[in-house]
Amino acid sequence: MSDNKNTLTDAVHDLLRKAIIEQALKPGMRLPEDTVGEQFGVSRTIVRHALVRLENQGLVVTLRNRGAFVAEPSREEAQNVFEVRRCLENEVVRLLCQRFPENGYDRLKAHVRQEENVRGKDGPVSIRLAGEFHILLAELTGNTVLARYVSEVVLRCSLIMSLYARSHSSDCAVDEHSQIIDAIRDGNDKRAIGIMEHHLGAVAGRAALSPQTDSIQSILSHYGKELNQ
Amino acid sequence: MSDNKNTLTDAVHDLLRKAIIEQALKPGMRLPEDTVGEQFGVSRTIVRHALVRLENQGLVVTLRNRGAFVAEPSREEAQNVFEVRRCLENEVVRLLCQRFPENGYDRLKAHVRQEENVRGKDGPVSIRLAGEFHILLAELTGNTVLARYVSEVVLRCSLIMSLYARSHSSDCAVDEHSQIIDAIRDGNDKRAIGIMEHHLGAVAGRAALSPQTDSIQSILSHYGKELNQ
DNA sequence: TTTGCGTCAATTGGATACAATATGCTTGCC
DNA sequence: GGCAAGCATATTGTATCCAATTGACGCAAA
């Protein structure tokens, strides 16, 4: 999953991404280059490269001469991400029903067992594992391009959920993960897609319906979009 | 289309991308940071940022301590890109049949007229225009995330076609572009998706069937994969 | 008290200098 | 004549330095 080329930039990039996904770094938080650099013991150059990549992935927003911030996706953007995610993950399921790799079933089941082990714990680990299930699914298609895009939208969804949803314990119903696996194994594409649709719909719905108090920044940024232009 | 923040990095990024798509920079070509920098009159720092972004978009490959090269997608990778593109563009058409913006018809028609003007010319302009039709289509959905991904895969397809297809004049049949527009306007989603499928299938097929002489590198890398491991 | 202006500190944008690493060539040996 | 080791070169990886821009604070005037 991590594209480690063992360069410092990659390491910093992975760390920052992990910190964002696990909500150690909360949306809207500033990411000054030198602060981050000192923290990790590297120069600003490295941090900047990492931030450029995170921005490309939609996890970070940078403002010219202002610096980088953990992204605060608007509701509209969240909706867009969900729309793309549903489209891509349906394709994943469809493909897997056509061509399911040898060891796929075992790997997926093993992952679900991990998820069950932390069931109920409302922490970073369960958030990460829930996302990784979907990423693993995408990787099993053998289509690396598809896997990369799924990975990106899943990560962005994690960020979105941390903004708009109250609780994460039920972000991904583990039961449904199991059901999806079984449907895929049976080659039952209609059923598999149906469950996936329902699964993602539930996640998106929870995000849309829980109007957790927006941060001042996100409210104002929403109303002030014209001004900034 | 260009995400101009008016920073030098963006400018260099746009230029390089354009050069790659228009085949001024051919697949496999080296992109040394200082050479590119001198050419554009900027420092390596800028070029590096641009290259990082191009790598994320799959147009450039970088090898540690070796440098950056214009990507040479393998047939397998090409297949993957097409698979994702078909999935995404079907979603675009589906969405547009649901919600088609006010000025959409006029903008699309205007674009097709541009394409007709250069019909028959087998040059960079027609390649670019053909791709931009699909990108415009995606932008009309209003989903910026979707539009970005479509843009990426379309650009990669341009690169792929330059590697594997003989001629580009018929990359995108302009007639079919018109047909898609009309089907969308009529809200006939089945028909619109059908045409799009056929349209993309034709492109993918031409790439797969025309075994233009592979570059030495790609041939050897294909046969030598076991060795390198 | 509030509004407007000017200066200053903080932070990023960009360039250059140095270090690390891979490649290609030369040289020497078998 | 072919192969391997070592050196030279070229290129990237990283750090540091200067410049440009922005936001904040304070002061003065209405």
mmCIF file of N, CA and C in Angstrom, chain A residues 70-167:
data_model
loop_
_atom_site.group_PDB
_atom_site.id
_atom_site.type_symbol
_atom_site.label_atom_id
_atom_site.label_comp_id
_atom_site.label_asym_id
_atom_site.label_seq_id
_atom_site.Cartn_x
_atom_site.Cartn_y
_atom_site.Cartn_z
ATOM 1 N N VAL A 70 -4.678 21.006 6.652
ATOM 2 C CA VAL A 70 -5.421 19.775 6.441
ATOM 3 C C VAL A 70 -6.749 20.151 5.813
ATOM 4 N N ALA A 71 -7.116 19.444 4.766
ATOM 5 C CA ALA A 71 -8.300 19.803 3.994
ATOM 6 C C ALA A 71 -9.556 19.742 4.841
ATOM 7 N N GLU A 72 -10.475 20.650 4.555
ATOM 8 C CA GLU A 72 -11.801 20.628 5.164
ATOM 9 C C GLU A 72 -12.815 20.531 4.039
ATOM 10 N N PRO A 73 -13.067 19.340 3.573
ATOM 11 C CA PRO A 73 -13.957 19.205 2.420
ATOM 12 C C PRO A 73 -15.325 19.807 2.717
ATOM 13 N N SER A 74 -15.836 20.574 1.792
ATOM 14 C CA SER A 74 -17.198 21.089 1.933
ATOM 15 C C SER A 74 -18.181 19.939 1.733
ATOM 16 N N ARG A 75 -19.422 20.181 2.068
ATOM 17 C CA ARG A 75 -20.428 19.133 1.862
ATOM 18 C C ARG A 75 -20.518 18.775 0.383
ATOM 19 N N GLU A 76 -20.411 19.785 -0.445
ATOM 20 C CA GLU A 76 -20.504 19.531 -1.884
ATOM 21 C C GLU A 76 -19.358 18.626 -2.333
ATOM 22 N N GLU A 77 -18.161 18.962 -1.862
ATOM 23 C CA GLU A 77 -17.014 18.146 -2.254
ATOM 24 C C GLU A 77 -17.162 16.735 -1.714
ATOM 25 N N ALA A 78 -17.653 16.636 -0.491
ATOM 26 C CA ALA A 78 -17.871 15.312 0.100
ATOM 27 C C ALA A 78 -18.815 14.497 -0.773
ATOM 28 N N GLN A 79 -19.872 15.158 -1.206
ATOM 29 C CA GLN A 79 -20.838 14.491 -2.077
ATOM 30 C C GLN A 79 -20.151 13.984 -3.345
ATOM 31 N N ASN A 80 -19.303 14.809 -3.905
ATOM 32 C CA ASN A 80 -18.585 14.432 -5.124
ATOM 33 C C ASN A 80 -17.701 13.217 -4.893
ATOM 34 N N VAL A 81 -16.998 13.225 -3.780
ATOM 35 C CA VAL A 81 -16.114 12.099 -3.493
ATOM 36 C C VAL A 81 -16.921 10.820 -3.353
ATOM 37 N N PHE A 82 -18.038 10.909 -2.645
ATOM 38 C CA PHE A 82 -18.869 9.714 -2.469
ATOM 39 C C PHE A 82 -19.378 9.202 -3.811
ATOM 40 N N GLU A 83 -19.754 10.134 -4.664
ATOM 41 C CA GLU A 83 -20.276 9.752 -5.974
ATOM 42 C C GLU A 83 -19.227 8.954 -6.748
ATOM 43 N N VAL A 84 -18.009 9.462 -6.742
ATOM 44 C CA VAL A 84 -16.937 8.776 -7.468
ATOM 45 C C VAL A 84 -16.623 7.444 -6.803
ATOM 46 N N ARG A 85 -16.610 7.457 -5.480
ATOM 47 C CA ARG A 85 -16.286 6.224 -4.775
ATOM 48 C C ARG A 85 -17.281 5.127 -5.105
ATOM 49 N N ARG A 86 -18.548 5.468 -5.096
ATOM 50 C CA ARG A 86 -19.561 4.456 -5.381
ATOM 51 C C ARG A 86 -19.337 3.882 -6.778
ATOM 52 N N CYS A 87 -19.074 4.780 -7.715
ATOM 53 C CA CYS A 87 -18.843 4.350 -9.089
ATOM 54 C C CYS A 87 -17.651 3.409 -9.166
ATOM 55 N N LEU A 88 -16.558 3.781 -8.549
ATOM 56 C CA LEU A 88 -15.341 2.975 -8.644
ATOM 57 C C LEU A 88 -15.497 1.635 -7.919
ATOM 58 N N GLU A 89 -16.104 1.676 -6.762
ATOM 59 C CA GLU A 89 -16.189 0.431 -6.002
ATOM 60 C C GLU A 89 -17.172 -0.545 -6.635
ATOM 61 N N ASN A 90 -18.188 -0.034 -7.293
ATOM 62 C CA ASN A 90 -19.055 -0.925 -8.049
ATOM 63 C C ASN A 90 -18.259 -1.639 -9.129
ATOM 64 N N GLU A 91 -17.394 -0.890 -9.775
ATOM 65 C CA GLU A 91 -16.560 -1.490 -10.806
ATOM 66 C C GLU A 91 -15.655 -2.557 -10.199
ATOM 67 N N VAL A 92 -15.119 -2.270 -9.031
ATOM 68 C CA VAL A 92 -14.262 -3.246 -8.349
ATOM 69 C C VAL A 92 -15.014 -4.552 -8.152
ATOM 70 N N VAL A 93 -16.208 -4.439 -7.601
ATOM 71 C CA VAL A 93 -16.986 -5.643 -7.323
ATOM 72 C C VAL A 93 -17.305 -6.381 -8.618
ATOM 73 N N ARG A 94 -17.679 -5.630 -9.621
ATOM 74 C CA ARG A 94 -18.017 -6.242 -10.912
ATOM 75 C C ARG A 94 -16.816 -7.024 -11.454
ATOM 76 N N LEU A 95 -15.667 -6.394 -11.392
ATOM 77 C CA LEU A 95 -14.464 -7.052 -11.907
ATOM 78 C C LEU A 95 -14.132 -8.299 -11.093
ATOM 79 N N LEU A 96 -14.259 -8.176 -9.781
ATOM 80 C CA LEU A 96 -13.893 -9.315 -8.937
ATOM 81 C C LEU A 96 -14.810 -10.503 -9.179
ATOM 82 N N CYS A 97 -16.056 -10.227 -9.522
ATOM 83 C CA CYS A 97 -16.957 -11.338 -9.814
ATOM 84 C C CYS A 97 -16.539 -12.044 -11.104
ATOM 85 N N GLN A 98 -15.882 -11.315 -11.982
ATOM 86 C CA GLN A 98 -15.394 -11.935 -13.216
ATOM 87 C C GLN A 98 -14.083 -12.669 -12.988
ATOM 88 N N ARG A 99 -13.186 -12.022 -12.307
ATOM 89 C CA ARG A 99 -11.860 -12.607 -12.102
ATOM 90 C C ARG A 99 -11.453 -12.417 -10.644
ATOM 91 N N PHE A 100 -11.576 -13.463 -9.885
ATOM 92 C CA PHE A 100 -11.247 -13.393 -8.464
ATOM 93 C C PHE A 100 -9.950 -14.165 -8.253
ATOM 94 N N PRO A 101 -8.927 -13.512 -7.731
ATOM 95 C CA PRO A 101 -7.632 -14.202 -7.629
ATOM 96 C C PRO A 101 -7.663 -15.351 -6.620
ATOM 97 N N GLU A 102 -6.744 -16.253 -6.831
ATOM 98 C CA GLU A 102 -6.631 -17.486 -6.052
ATOM 99 C C GLU A 102 -6.771 -17.251 -4.538
ATOM 100 N N ASN A 103 -5.862 -16.431 -4.030
ATOM 101 C CA ASN A 103 -5.775 -16.260 -2.576
ATOM 102 C C ASN A 103 -6.678 -15.152 -2.056
ATOM 103 N N GLY A 104 -7.547 -14.647 -2.928
ATOM 104 C CA GLY A 104 -8.366 -13.502 -2.550
ATOM 105 C C GLY A 104 -9.232 -13.768 -1.331
ATOM 106 N N TYR A 105 -9.907 -14.906 -1.360
ATOM 107 C CA TYR A 105 -10.843 -15.194 -0.284
ATOM 108 C C TYR A 105 -10.141 -15.219 1.068
ATOM 109 N N ASP A 106 -9.013 -15.888 1.117
ATOM 110 C CA ASP A 106 -8.291 -15.991 2.383
ATOM 111 C C ASP A 106 -7.815 -14.638 2.871
ATOM 112 N N ARG A 107 -7.281 -13.849 1.963
ATOM 113 C CA ARG A 107 -6.764 -12.546 2.377
ATOM 114 C C ARG A 107 -7.874 -11.665 2.921
ATOM 115 N N LEU A 108 -9.022 -11.696 2.234
ATOM 116 C CA LEU A 108 -10.132 -10.860 2.685
ATOM 117 C C LEU A 108 -10.655 -11.331 4.038
ATOM 118 N N LYS A 109 -10.794 -12.641 4.152
ATOM 119 C CA LYS A 109 -11.308 -13.175 5.420
ATOM 120 C C LYS A 109 -10.367 -12.826 6.560
ATOM 121 N N ALA A 110 -9.090 -12.926 6.293
ATOM 122 C CA ALA A 110 -8.109 -12.601 7.327
ATOM 123 C C ALA A 110 -8.263 -11.145 7.752
ATOM 124 N N HIS A 111 -8.502 -10.300 6.765
ATOM 125 C CA HIS A 111 -8.647 -8.887 7.103
ATOM 126 C C HIS A 111 -9.893 -8.658 7.964
ATOM 127 N N VAL A 112 -10.974 -9.309 7.575
ATOM 128 C CA VAL A 112 -12.214 -9.135 8.346
ATOM 129 C C VAL A 112 -12.013 -9.609 9.780
ATOM 130 N N ARG A 113 -11.249 -10.682 9.941
ATOM 131 C CA ARG A 113 -10.983 -11.146 11.311
ATOM 132 C C ARG A 113 -10.286 -10.059 12.117
ATOM 133 N N GLN A 114 -9.351 -9.377 11.482
ATOM 134 C CA GLN A 114 -8.697 -8.257 12.174
ATOM 135 C C GLN A 114 -9.713 -7.206 12.592
ATOM 136 N N GLU A 115 -10.613 -6.909 11.648
ATOM 137 C CA GLU A 115 -11.610 -5.885 11.963
ATOM 138 C C GLU A 115 -12.472 -6.314 13.142
ATOM 139 N N GLU A 116 -12.824 -7.607 13.165
ATOM 140 C CA GLU A 116 -13.676 -8.088 14.257
ATOM 141 C C GLU A 116 -12.962 -7.965 15.597
ATOM 142 N N ASN A 117 -11.667 -8.101 15.568
ATOM 143 C CA ASN A 117 -10.908 -8.025 16.813
ATOM 144 C C ASN A 117 -10.998 -6.661 17.483
ATOM 145 N N VAL A 118 -11.148 -5.637 16.676
ATOM 146 C CA VAL A 118 -11.212 -4.293 17.266
ATOM 147 C C VAL A 118 -12.646 -3.772 17.243
ATOM 148 N N ARG A 119 -13.594 -4.641 16.999
ATOM 149 C CA ARG A 119 -14.978 -4.210 16.881
ATOM 150 C C ARG A 119 -15.395 -3.456 18.163
ATOM 151 N N GLY A 120 -16.122 -2.400 17.958
ATOM 152 C CA GLY A 120 -16.619 -1.641 19.105
ATOM 153 C C GLY A 120 -15.662 -0.562 19.547
ATOM 154 N N LYS A 121 -14.392 -0.773 19.279
ATOM 155 C CA LYS A 121 -13.450 0.278 19.662
ATOM 156 C C LYS A 121 -13.546 1.418 18.658
ATOM 157 N N ASP A 122 -13.773 2.570 19.157
ATOM 158 C CA ASP A 122 -14.040 3.713 18.292
ATOM 159 C C ASP A 122 -12.752 4.498 18.065
ATOM 160 N N GLY A 123 -11.725 3.814 17.624
ATOM 161 C CA GLY A 123 -10.426 4.480 17.552
ATOM 162 C C GLY A 123 -9.847 4.527 16.162
ATOM 163 N N PRO A 124 -8.668 5.090 16.077
ATOM 164 C CA PRO A 124 -7.976 5.232 14.796
ATOM 165 C C PRO A 124 -7.779 3.908 14.084
ATOM 166 N N VAL A 125 -7.529 2.882 14.850
ATOM 167 C CA VAL A 125 -7.238 1.593 14.232
ATOM 168 C C VAL A 125 -8.440 1.090 13.449
ATOM 169 N N SER A 126 -9.616 1.192 14.035
ATOM 170 C CA SER A 126 -10.794 0.677 13.341
ATOM 171 C C SER A 126 -11.090 1.510 12.099
ATOM 172 N N ILE A 127 -10.831 2.802 12.185
ATOM 173 C CA ILE A 127 -11.030 3.648 10.996
ATOM 174 C C ILE A 127 -10.119 3.188 9.874
ATOM 175 N N ARG A 128 -8.863 3.003 10.228
ATOM 176 C CA ARG A 128 -7.878 2.621 9.226
ATOM 177 C C ARG A 128 -8.221 1.268 8.610
ATOM 178 N N LEU A 129 -8.558 0.307 9.477
ATOM 179 C CA LEU A 129 -8.847 -1.035 8.973
ATOM 180 C C LEU A 129 -10.062 -1.032 8.055
ATOM 181 N N ALA A 130 -11.083 -0.271 8.437
ATOM 182 C CA ALA A 130 -12.283 -0.216 7.609
ATOM 183 C C ALA A 130 -11.935 0.260 6.206
ATOM 184 N N GLY A 131 -11.113 1.283 6.130
ATOM 185 C CA GLY A 131 -10.719 1.778 4.821
ATOM 186 C C GLY A 131 -9.880 0.762 4.075
ATOM 187 N N GLU A 132 -8.987 0.109 4.795
ATOM 188 C CA GLU A 132 -8.064 -0.810 4.132
ATOM 189 C C GLU A 132 -8.777 -2.020 3.538
ATOM 190 N N PHE A 133 -9.919 -2.363 4.094
ATOM 191 C CA PHE A 133 -10.687 -3.447 3.486
ATOM 192 C C PHE A 133 -11.046 -3.105 2.049
ATOM 193 N N HIS A 134 -11.529 -1.908 1.874
ATOM 194 C CA HIS A 134 -11.942 -1.492 0.528
ATOM 195 C C HIS A 134 -10.745 -1.366 -0.407
ATOM 196 N N ILE A 135 -9.634 -0.916 0.160
ATOM 197 C CA ILE A 135 -8.431 -0.792 -0.670
ATOM 198 C C ILE A 135 -7.932 -2.168 -1.090
ATOM 199 N N LEU A 136 -7.956 -3.092 -0.156
ATOM 200 C CA LEU A 136 -7.539 -4.460 -0.471
ATOM 201 C C LEU A 136 -8.399 -5.047 -1.576
ATOM 202 N N LEU A 137 -9.694 -4.820 -1.442
ATOM 203 C CA LEU A 137 -10.639 -5.293 -2.452
ATOM 204 C C LEU A 137 -10.214 -4.788 -3.837
ATOM 205 N N ALA A 138 -9.896 -3.508 -3.889
ATOM 206 C CA ALA A 138 -9.526 -2.914 -5.173
ATOM 207 C C ALA A 138 -8.223 -3.506 -5.695
ATOM 208 N N GLU A 139 -7.289 -3.756 -4.792
ATOM 209 C CA GLU A 139 -6.008 -4.307 -5.225
ATOM 210 C C GLU A 139 -6.176 -5.703 -5.807
ATOM 211 N N LEU A 140 -7.151 -6.434 -5.301
ATOM 212 C CA LEU A 140 -7.350 -7.804 -5.774
ATOM 213 C C LEU A 140 -7.828 -7.847 -7.223
ATOM 214 N N THR A 141 -8.329 -6.736 -7.727
ATOM 215 C CA THR A 141 -8.717 -6.744 -9.144
ATOM 216 C C THR A 141 -7.496 -6.851 -10.046
ATOM 217 N N GLY A 142 -6.331 -6.530 -9.504
ATOM 218 C CA GLY A 142 -5.135 -6.570 -10.321
ATOM 219 C C GLY A 142 -4.949 -5.315 -11.146
ATOM 220 N N ASN A 143 -5.932 -4.433 -11.082
ATOM 221 C CA ASN A 143 -5.849 -3.176 -11.830
ATOM 222 C C ASN A 143 -5.256 -2.115 -10.903
ATOM 223 N N THR A 144 -3.984 -1.817 -11.130
ATOM 224 C CA THR A 144 -3.304 -0.915 -10.205
ATOM 225 C C THR A 144 -3.831 0.508 -10.306
ATOM 226 N N VAL A 145 -4.254 0.900 -11.495
ATOM 227 C CA VAL A 145 -4.791 2.246 -11.664
ATOM 228 C C VAL A 145 -6.071 2.390 -10.858
ATOM 229 N N LEU A 146 -6.931 1.431 -11.040
ATOM 230 C CA LEU A 146 -8.182 1.427 -10.281
ATOM 231 C C LEU A 146 -7.897 1.416 -8.786
ATOM 232 N N ALA A 147 -6.951 0.605 -8.388
ATOM 233 C CA ALA A 147 -6.626 0.498 -6.958
ATOM 234 C C ALA A 147 -6.153 1.839 -6.410
ATOM 235 N N ARG A 148 -5.390 2.551 -7.203
ATOM 236 C CA ARG A 148 -4.875 3.830 -6.705
ATOM 237 C C ARG A 148 -6.011 4.828 -6.510
ATOM 238 N N TYR A 149 -6.913 4.871 -7.466
ATOM 239 C CA TYR A 149 -8.022 5.818 -7.338
ATOM 240 C C TYR A 149 -8.925 5.443 -6.166
ATOM 241 N N VAL A 150 -9.198 4.148 -6.033
ATOM 242 C CA VAL A 150 -10.028 3.729 -4.895
ATOM 243 C C VAL A 150 -9.349 4.118 -3.601
ATOM 244 N N SER A 151 -8.058 3.876 -3.539
ATOM 245 C CA SER A 151 -7.316 4.227 -2.340
ATOM 246 C C SER A 151 -7.472 5.710 -2.016
ATOM 247 N N GLU A 152 -7.377 6.527 -3.023
ATOM 248 C CA GLU A 152 -7.490 7.965 -2.789
ATOM 249 C C GLU A 152 -8.861 8.370 -2.269
ATOM 250 N N VAL A 153 -9.886 7.876 -2.911
ATOM 251 C CA VAL A 153 -11.222 8.305 -2.473
ATOM 252 C C VAL A 153 -11.567 7.726 -1.105
ATOM 253 N N VAL A 154 -11.079 6.524 -0.826
ATOM 254 C CA VAL A 154 -11.342 5.945 0.492
ATOM 255 C C VAL A 154 -10.683 6.785 1.579
ATOM 256 N N LEU A 155 -9.453 7.189 1.322
ATOM 257 C CA LEU A 155 -8.759 8.016 2.305
ATOM 258 C C LEU A 155 -9.482 9.349 2.494
ATOM 259 N N ARG A 156 -9.903 9.920 1.386
ATOM 260 C CA ARG A 156 -10.626 11.187 1.508
ATOM 261 C C ARG A 156 -11.926 10.997 2.265
ATOM 262 N N CYS A 157 -12.552 9.841 2.075
ATOM 263 C CA CYS A 157 -13.786 9.582 2.807
ATOM 264 C C CYS A 157 -13.512 9.503 4.304
ATOM 265 N N SER A 158 -12.397 8.924 4.665
ATOM 266 C CA SER A 158 -12.046 8.870 6.083
ATOM 267 C C SER A 158 -11.981 10.270 6.649
ATOM 268 N N LEU A 159 -11.344 11.151 5.892
ATOM 269 C CA LEU A 159 -11.233 12.541 6.328
ATOM 270 C C LEU A 159 -12.615 13.173 6.442
ATOM 271 N N ILE A 160 -13.444 12.909 5.457
ATOM 272 C CA ILE A 160 -14.790 13.484 5.450
ATOM 273 C C ILE A 160 -15.596 13.012 6.654
ATOM 274 N N MET A 161 -15.487 11.723 6.924
ATOM 275 C CA MET A 161 -16.243 11.189 8.057
ATOM 276 C C MET A 161 -15.792 11.835 9.358
ATOM 277 N N SER A 162 -14.517 12.132 9.434
ATOM 278 C CA SER A 162 -14.024 12.743 10.667
ATOM 279 C C SER A 162 -14.574 14.147 10.822
ATOM 280 N N LEU A 163 -14.972 14.744 9.719
ATOM 281 C CA LEU A 163 -15.537 16.095 9.779
ATOM 282 C C LEU A 163 -17.029 16.058 10.076
ATOM 283 N N TYR A 164 -17.736 15.177 9.395
ATOM 284 C CA TYR A 164 -19.186 15.292 9.386
ATOM 285 C C TYR A 164 -19.920 14.227 10.191
ATOM 286 N N ALA A 165 -19.256 13.137 10.501
ATOM 287 C CA ALA A 165 -19.967 12.083 11.218
ATOM 288 C C ALA A 165 -19.568 12.099 12.680
ATOM 289 N N ARG A 166 -20.476 11.688 13.509
ATOM 290 C CA ARG A 166 -20.196 11.740 14.942
ATOM 291 C C ARG A 166 -19.300 10.604 15.383
ATOM 292 N N SER A 167 -19.684 9.418 14.972
ATOM 293 C CA SER A 167 -18.964 8.247 15.468
ATOM 294 C C SER A 167 -18.435 7.428 14.306
#
